[in-house]
């Protein structure tokens, strides 16, 4: 093979080798395997074209160098899948509407209704995080006073729920909560 073309092929294989080494350092298992296949196929193409002792020795050295990549790739572990035990799940916000509020237990809604007091203009907003079984909620009274309550024990909380974010539902009226309770 022409020495200049051989050198270009050898340098291209060396660049691929370096790229695969970087992928191995980044623990990119699949990308490393794909890169290894590519560099190996280019070496297989170059091997029969080597002429003379110098080119054959160069191909042999490349072969040993690339063979070491396989050992390093075998030591990589596959990326962990996110699940209950590993990593955080993407949290999906609960969308509260009349039907969803109606699915809350009567005992829970009764305590919400009691915490709204006798204020017929009061409104309640539910938290959109969690499972939606006993959500935290806050009551806004007609005098603009806002009190947040724990969904678990219905006790008042020190801080109101975050307003202006997606962590709180639209407000539901005192009348609506009462009619849902009376319908159950």
PDB file of C-alpha atoms in Angstrom:
ATOM      1  CA  UNK A   1       0.000   0.000   0.000  1.00  0.00           C
ATOM      2  CA  UNK A   2       1.169   3.523  -0.712  1.00  0.00           C
ATOM      3  CA  UNK A   3       2.884   4.827   2.470  1.00  0.00           C
ATOM      4  CA  UNK A   4       0.927   8.107   2.474  1.00  0.00           C
ATOM      5  CA  UNK A   5      -2.459   6.342   2.151  1.00  0.00           C
ATOM      6  CA  UNK A   6      -1.392   3.847   4.802  1.00  0.00           C
ATOM      7  CA  UNK A   7      -0.445   6.697   7.158  1.00  0.00           C
ATOM      8  CA  UNK A   8      -3.816   8.425   6.562  1.00  0.00           C
ATOM      9  CA  UNK A   9      -5.690   5.184   7.296  1.00  0.00           C
ATOM     10  CA  UNK A  10      -3.592   4.566  10.402  1.00  0.00           C
ATOM     11  CA  UNK A  11      -4.207   8.105  11.680  1.00  0.00           C
ATOM     12  CA  UNK A  12      -7.960   7.770  11.052  1.00  0.00           C
ATOM     13  CA  UNK A  13      -7.979   4.532  13.057  1.00  0.00           C
ATOM     14  CA  UNK A  14      -6.017   6.236  15.856  1.00  0.00           C
ATOM     15  CA  UNK A  15      -8.564   9.094  15.966  1.00  0.00           C
ATOM     16  CA  UNK A  16     -11.421   6.584  16.234  1.00  0.00           C
ATOM     17  CA  UNK A  17      -9.477   4.785  18.963  1.00  0.00           C
ATOM     18  CA  UNK A  18      -9.180   8.037  20.934  1.00  0.00           C
ATOM     19  CA  UNK A  19     -12.898   8.750  20.457  1.00  0.00           C
ATOM     20  CA  UNK A  20     -13.788   5.319  21.826  1.00  0.00           C
ATOM     21  CA  UNK A  21     -11.439   5.900  24.771  1.00  0.00           C
ATOM     22  CA  UNK A  22     -13.301   9.121  25.589  1.00  0.00           C
ATOM     23  CA  UNK A  23     -16.625   7.263  25.418  1.00  0.00           C
ATOM     24  CA  UNK A  24     -15.269   4.610  27.779  1.00  0.00           C
ATOM     25  CA  UNK A  25     -14.217   7.309  30.258  1.00  0.00           C
ATOM     26  CA  UNK A  26     -17.758   8.713  30.085  1.00  0.00           C
ATOM     27  CA  UNK A  27     -19.202   5.221  30.806  1.00  0.00           C
ATOM     28  CA  UNK A  28     -21.176   5.322  27.534  1.00  0.00           C
ATOM     29  CA  UNK A  29     -21.499   1.572  27.045  1.00  0.00           C
ATOM     30  CA  UNK A  30     -23.584   1.432  23.858  1.00  0.00           C
ATOM     31  CA  UNK A  31     -21.690   4.242  22.136  1.00  0.00           C
ATOM     32  CA  UNK A  32     -18.387   2.606  23.106  1.00  0.00           C
ATOM     33  CA  UNK A  33     -19.489  -0.706  21.604  1.00  0.00           C
ATOM     34  CA  UNK A  34     -20.553   0.985  18.379  1.00  0.00           C
ATOM     35  CA  UNK A  35     -17.254   2.895  18.169  1.00  0.00           C
ATOM     36  CA  UNK A  36     -15.322  -0.285  18.841  1.00  0.00           C
ATOM     37  CA  UNK A  37     -17.113  -2.045  15.982  1.00  0.00           C
ATOM     38  CA  UNK A  38     -16.277   0.841  13.647  1.00  0.00           C
ATOM     39  CA  UNK A  39     -12.576   1.002  14.560  1.00  0.00           C
ATOM     40  CA  UNK A  40     -12.297  -2.788  14.337  1.00  0.00           C
ATOM     41  CA  UNK A  41     -13.867  -2.875  10.861  1.00  0.00           C
ATOM     42  CA  UNK A  42     -11.465  -0.166   9.632  1.00  0.00           C
ATOM     43  CA  UNK A  43      -8.525  -2.170  11.002  1.00  0.00           C
ATOM     44  CA  UNK A  44      -9.831  -5.289   9.248  1.00  0.00           C
ATOM     45  CA  UNK A  45      -9.939  -3.309   6.007  1.00  0.00           C
ATOM     46  CA  UNK A  46      -6.365  -2.045   6.483  1.00  0.00           C
ATOM     47  CA  UNK A  47      -4.827  -5.394   7.565  1.00  0.00           C
ATOM     48  CA  UNK A  48      -4.728  -7.132   4.115  1.00  0.00           C
ATOM     49  CA  UNK A  49      -3.447  -3.956   2.432  1.00  0.00           C
ATOM     50  CA  UNK A  50      -0.325  -3.730   4.609  1.00  0.00           C
ATOM     51  CA  UNK A  51       2.858  -4.294   2.620  1.00  0.00           C
ATOM     52  CA  UNK A  52       6.289  -4.718   4.036  1.00  0.00           C
ATOM     53  CA  UNK A  53       7.570  -5.223   7.530  1.00  0.00           C
ATOM     54  CA  UNK A  54       6.906  -1.694   8.795  1.00  0.00           C
ATOM     55  CA  UNK A  55       3.253  -1.578   7.720  1.00  0.00           C
ATOM     56  CA  UNK A  56       2.598  -5.116   9.009  1.00  0.00           C
ATOM     57  CA  UNK A  57       4.167  -4.237  12.380  1.00  0.00           C
ATOM     58  CA  UNK A  58       2.103  -1.052  12.522  1.00  0.00           C
ATOM     59  CA  UNK A  59      -1.102  -3.016  11.870  1.00  0.00           C
ATOM     60  CA  UNK A  60      -0.097  -5.552  14.549  1.00  0.00           C
ATOM     61  CA  UNK A  61       0.495  -2.750  17.081  1.00  0.00           C
ATOM     62  CA  UNK A  62      -2.849  -1.160  16.202  1.00  0.00           C
ATOM     63  CA  UNK A  63      -4.516  -4.536  16.614  1.00  0.00           C
ATOM     64  CA  UNK A  64      -3.086  -4.950  20.127  1.00  0.00           C
ATOM     65  CA  UNK A  65      -4.039  -1.378  21.040  1.00  0.00           C
ATOM     66  CA  UNK A  66      -7.619  -1.828  19.788  1.00  0.00           C
ATOM     67  CA  UNK A  67      -7.894  -5.240  21.447  1.00  0.00           C
ATOM     68  CA  UNK A  68      -7.343  -3.504  24.792  1.00  0.00           C
ATOM     69  CA  UNK A  69     -10.466  -1.404  24.140  1.00  0.00           C
ATOM     70  CA  UNK A  70     -12.554  -4.557  24.270  1.00  0.00           C
ATOM     71  CA  UNK A  71     -11.322  -5.280  27.794  1.00  0.00           C
ATOM     72  CA  UNK A  72     -12.181  -1.767  28.939  1.00  0.00           C
ATOM     73  CA  UNK A  73     -15.632  -1.895  27.335  1.00  0.00           C
ATOM     74  CA  UNK A  74     -16.371  -5.223  29.043  1.00  0.00           C
ATOM     75  CA  UNK A  75     -15.779  -3.535  32.406  1.00  0.00           C
ATOM     76  CA  UNK A  76     -18.430  -0.878  31.757  1.00  0.00           C
ATOM     77  CA  UNK A  77     -21.783  -1.309  33.416  1.00  0.00           C
ATOM     78  CA  UNK A  78     -25.030  -0.533  31.627  1.00  0.00           C
ATOM     79  CA  UNK A  79     -26.784   2.696  32.574  1.00  0.00           C
ATOM     80  CA  UNK A  80     -29.216   2.306  35.445  1.00  0.00           C
ATOM     81  CA  UNK A  81     -32.865   2.507  34.621  1.00  0.00           C
ATOM     82  CA  UNK A  82     -34.898   4.925  36.659  1.00  0.00           C
ATOM     83  CA  UNK A  83     -37.541   3.285  38.740  1.00  0.00           C
ATOM     84  CA  UNK A  84     -38.822   3.088  42.271  1.00  0.00           C
ATOM     85  CA  UNK A  85     -35.417   2.132  43.665  1.00  0.00           C
ATOM     86  CA  UNK A  86     -33.064   4.024  41.353  1.00  0.00           C
ATOM     87  CA  UNK A  87     -33.363   7.685  40.472  1.00  0.00           C
ATOM     88  CA  UNK A  88     -36.304   9.986  40.784  1.00  0.00           C
ATOM     89  CA  UNK A  89     -39.489   9.488  38.886  1.00  0.00           C
ATOM     90  CA  UNK A  90     -40.935  12.299  36.894  1.00  0.00           C
ATOM     91  CA  UNK A  91     -43.680  13.747  39.071  1.00  0.00           C
ATOM     92  CA  UNK A  92     -47.011  14.283  37.415  1.00  0.00           C
ATOM     93  CA  UNK A  93     -49.136  17.062  38.843  1.00  0.00           C
ATOM     94  CA  UNK A  94     -52.688  16.202  39.843  1.00  0.00           C
ATOM     95  CA  UNK A  95     -55.302  18.077  37.866  1.00  0.00           C
ATOM     96  CA  UNK A  96     -58.170  18.961  40.165  1.00  0.00           C
ATOM     97  CA  UNK A  97     -61.665  19.376  38.737  1.00  0.00           C
ATOM     98  CA  UNK A  98     -65.148  18.768  40.165  1.00  0.00           C
ATOM     99  CA  UNK A  99     -65.045  15.057  39.336  1.00  0.00           C
ATOM    100  CA  UNK A 100     -61.661  14.607  40.981  1.00  0.00           C
ATOM    101  CA  UNK A 101     -62.797  16.484  44.099  1.00  0.00           C
ATOM    102  CA  UNK A 102     -65.876  14.230  44.140  1.00  0.00           C
ATOM    103  CA  UNK A 103     -63.597  11.186  44.319  1.00  0.00           C
ATOM    104  CA  UNK A 104     -62.156  12.292  47.666  1.00  0.00           C
ATOM    105  CA  UNK A 105     -63.540  10.357  50.620  1.00  0.00           C
ATOM    106  CA  UNK A 106     -66.617  11.804  52.343  1.00  0.00           C
ATOM    107  CA  UNK A 107     -64.759  11.859  55.685  1.00  0.00           C
ATOM    108  CA  UNK A 108     -61.942  13.910  54.138  1.00  0.00           C
ATOM    109  CA  UNK A 109     -64.332  16.335  52.430  1.00  0.00           C
ATOM    110  CA  UNK A 110     -66.349  16.736  55.621  1.00  0.00           C
ATOM    111  CA  UNK A 111     -63.230  17.925  57.469  1.00  0.00           C
ATOM    112  CA  UNK A 112     -62.390  20.299  54.599  1.00  0.00           C
ATOM    113  CA  UNK A 113     -65.953  21.646  54.786  1.00  0.00           C
ATOM    114  CA  UNK A 114     -65.659  22.101  58.562  1.00  0.00           C
ATOM    115  CA  UNK A 115     -62.346  23.955  58.138  1.00  0.00           C
ATOM    116  CA  UNK A 116     -64.045  26.311  55.680  1.00  0.00           C
ATOM    117  CA  UNK A 117     -66.257  27.353  58.584  1.00  0.00           C
ATOM    118  CA  UNK A 118     -69.597  29.070  58.025  1.00  0.00           C
ATOM    119  CA  UNK A 119     -68.085  31.418  55.412  1.00  0.00           C
ATOM    120  CA  UNK A 120     -70.195  30.822  52.287  1.00  0.00           C
ATOM    121  CA  UNK A 121     -67.759  32.881  50.204  1.00  0.00           C
ATOM    122  CA  UNK A 122     -64.762  30.745  51.222  1.00  0.00           C
ATOM    123  CA  UNK A 123     -62.825  28.879  48.559  1.00  0.00           C
ATOM    124  CA  UNK A 124     -60.530  25.884  48.850  1.00  0.00           C
ATOM    125  CA  UNK A 125     -57.521  24.985  46.680  1.00  0.00           C
ATOM    126  CA  UNK A 126     -55.884  21.550  46.751  1.00  0.00           C
ATOM    127  CA  UNK A 127     -52.205  20.702  46.383  1.00  0.00           C
ATOM    128  CA  UNK A 128     -51.269  19.075  43.079  1.00  0.00           C
ATOM    129  CA  UNK A 129     -48.404  16.929  44.386  1.00  0.00           C
ATOM    130  CA  UNK A 130     -48.595  13.498  45.942  1.00  0.00           C
ATOM    131  CA  UNK A 131     -51.165  10.826  45.180  1.00  0.00           C
ATOM    132  CA  UNK A 132     -54.310  12.904  45.567  1.00  0.00           C
ATOM    133  CA  UNK A 133     -55.823  10.809  48.334  1.00  0.00           C
ATOM    134  CA  UNK A 134     -55.332  13.233  51.242  1.00  0.00           C
ATOM    135  CA  UNK A 135     -54.001  16.367  49.597  1.00  0.00           C
ATOM    136  CA  UNK A 136     -52.892  19.421  51.489  1.00  0.00           C
ATOM    137  CA  UNK A 137     -55.273  22.295  50.922  1.00  0.00           C
ATOM    138  CA  UNK A 138     -55.729  25.924  51.729  1.00  0.00           C
ATOM    139  CA  UNK A 139     -58.853  27.900  52.418  1.00  0.00           C
ATOM    140  CA  UNK A 140     -59.248  31.514  51.376  1.00  0.00           C
ATOM    141  CA  UNK A 141     -61.937  33.212  53.420  1.00  0.00           C
ATOM    142  CA  UNK A 142     -64.062  36.171  52.334  1.00  0.00           C
ATOM    143  CA  UNK A 143     -61.938  38.490  54.508  1.00  0.00           C
ATOM    144  CA  UNK A 144     -58.885  37.518  52.324  1.00  0.00           C
ATOM    145  CA  UNK A 145     -57.359  35.461  55.149  1.00  0.00           C
ATOM    146  CA  UNK A 146     -55.661  32.284  53.850  1.00  0.00           C
ATOM    147  CA  UNK A 147     -55.005  29.218  55.991  1.00  0.00           C
ATOM    148  CA  UNK A 148     -53.254  26.087  54.708  1.00  0.00           C
ATOM    149  CA  UNK A 149     -54.126  22.681  56.137  1.00  0.00           C
ATOM    150  CA  UNK A 150     -52.370  19.341  56.162  1.00  0.00           C
ATOM    151  CA  UNK A 151     -54.324  16.733  54.239  1.00  0.00           C
ATOM    152  CA  UNK A 152     -53.308  13.985  56.629  1.00  0.00           C
ATOM    153  CA  UNK A 153     -54.456  15.481  59.933  1.00  0.00           C
ATOM    154  CA  UNK A 154     -56.374  18.572  58.780  1.00  0.00           C
ATOM    155  CA  UNK A 155     -54.297  20.706  61.128  1.00  0.00           C
ATOM    156  CA  UNK A 156     -53.275  24.227  60.129  1.00  0.00           C
ATOM    157  CA  UNK A 157     -49.839  24.670  58.577  1.00  0.00           C
ATOM    158  CA  UNK A 158     -47.452  27.523  59.245  1.00  0.00           C
ATOM    159  CA  UNK A 159     -47.087  28.568  55.600  1.00  0.00           C
ATOM    160  CA  UNK A 160     -49.685  28.699  52.839  1.00  0.00           C
ATOM    161  CA  UNK A 161     -49.253  26.508  49.775  1.00  0.00           C
ATOM    162  CA  UNK A 162     -47.161  27.983  46.978  1.00  0.00           C
ATOM    163  CA  UNK A 163     -49.422  30.218  44.926  1.00  0.00           C
ATOM    164  CA  UNK A 164     -48.617  31.226  41.382  1.00  0.00           C
ATOM    165  CA  UNK A 165     -47.035  27.843  40.697  1.00  0.00           C
ATOM    166  CA  UNK A 166     -48.421  24.594  39.409  1.00  0.00           C
ATOM    167  CA  UNK A 167     -48.456  23.174  42.954  1.00  0.00           C
ATOM    168  CA  UNK A 168     -51.950  24.404  43.738  1.00  0.00           C
ATOM    169  CA  UNK A 169     -55.307  23.835  42.064  1.00  0.00           C
ATOM    170  CA  UNK A 170     -57.983  26.210  40.960  1.00  0.00           C
ATOM    171  CA  UNK A 171     -60.280  27.369  43.781  1.00  0.00           C
ATOM    172  CA  UNK A 172     -63.462  25.416  44.600  1.00  0.00           C
ATOM    173  CA  UNK A 173     -66.367  27.139  46.282  1.00  0.00           C
ATOM    174  CA  UNK A 174     -67.962  26.410  49.648  1.00  0.00           C
ATOM    175  CA  UNK A 175     -71.188  25.579  47.790  1.00  0.00           C
ATOM    176  CA  UNK A 176     -69.506  23.011  45.561  1.00  0.00           C
ATOM    177  CA  UNK A 177     -67.896  21.170  48.489  1.00  0.00           C
ATOM    178  CA  UNK A 178     -71.250  21.192  50.282  1.00  0.00           C
ATOM    179  CA  UNK A 179     -73.131  19.858  47.256  1.00  0.00           C
ATOM    180  CA  UNK A 180     -70.554  17.083  46.729  1.00  0.00           C
ATOM    181  CA  UNK A 181     -70.923  16.101  50.400  1.00  0.00           C
ATOM    182  CA  UNK A 182     -74.720  16.145  50.218  1.00  0.00           C
ATOM    183  CA  UNK A 183     -74.631  14.051  47.042  1.00  0.00           C
ATOM    184  CA  UNK A 184     -72.598  11.285  48.697  1.00  0.00           C
TER     185      UNK A 184
END
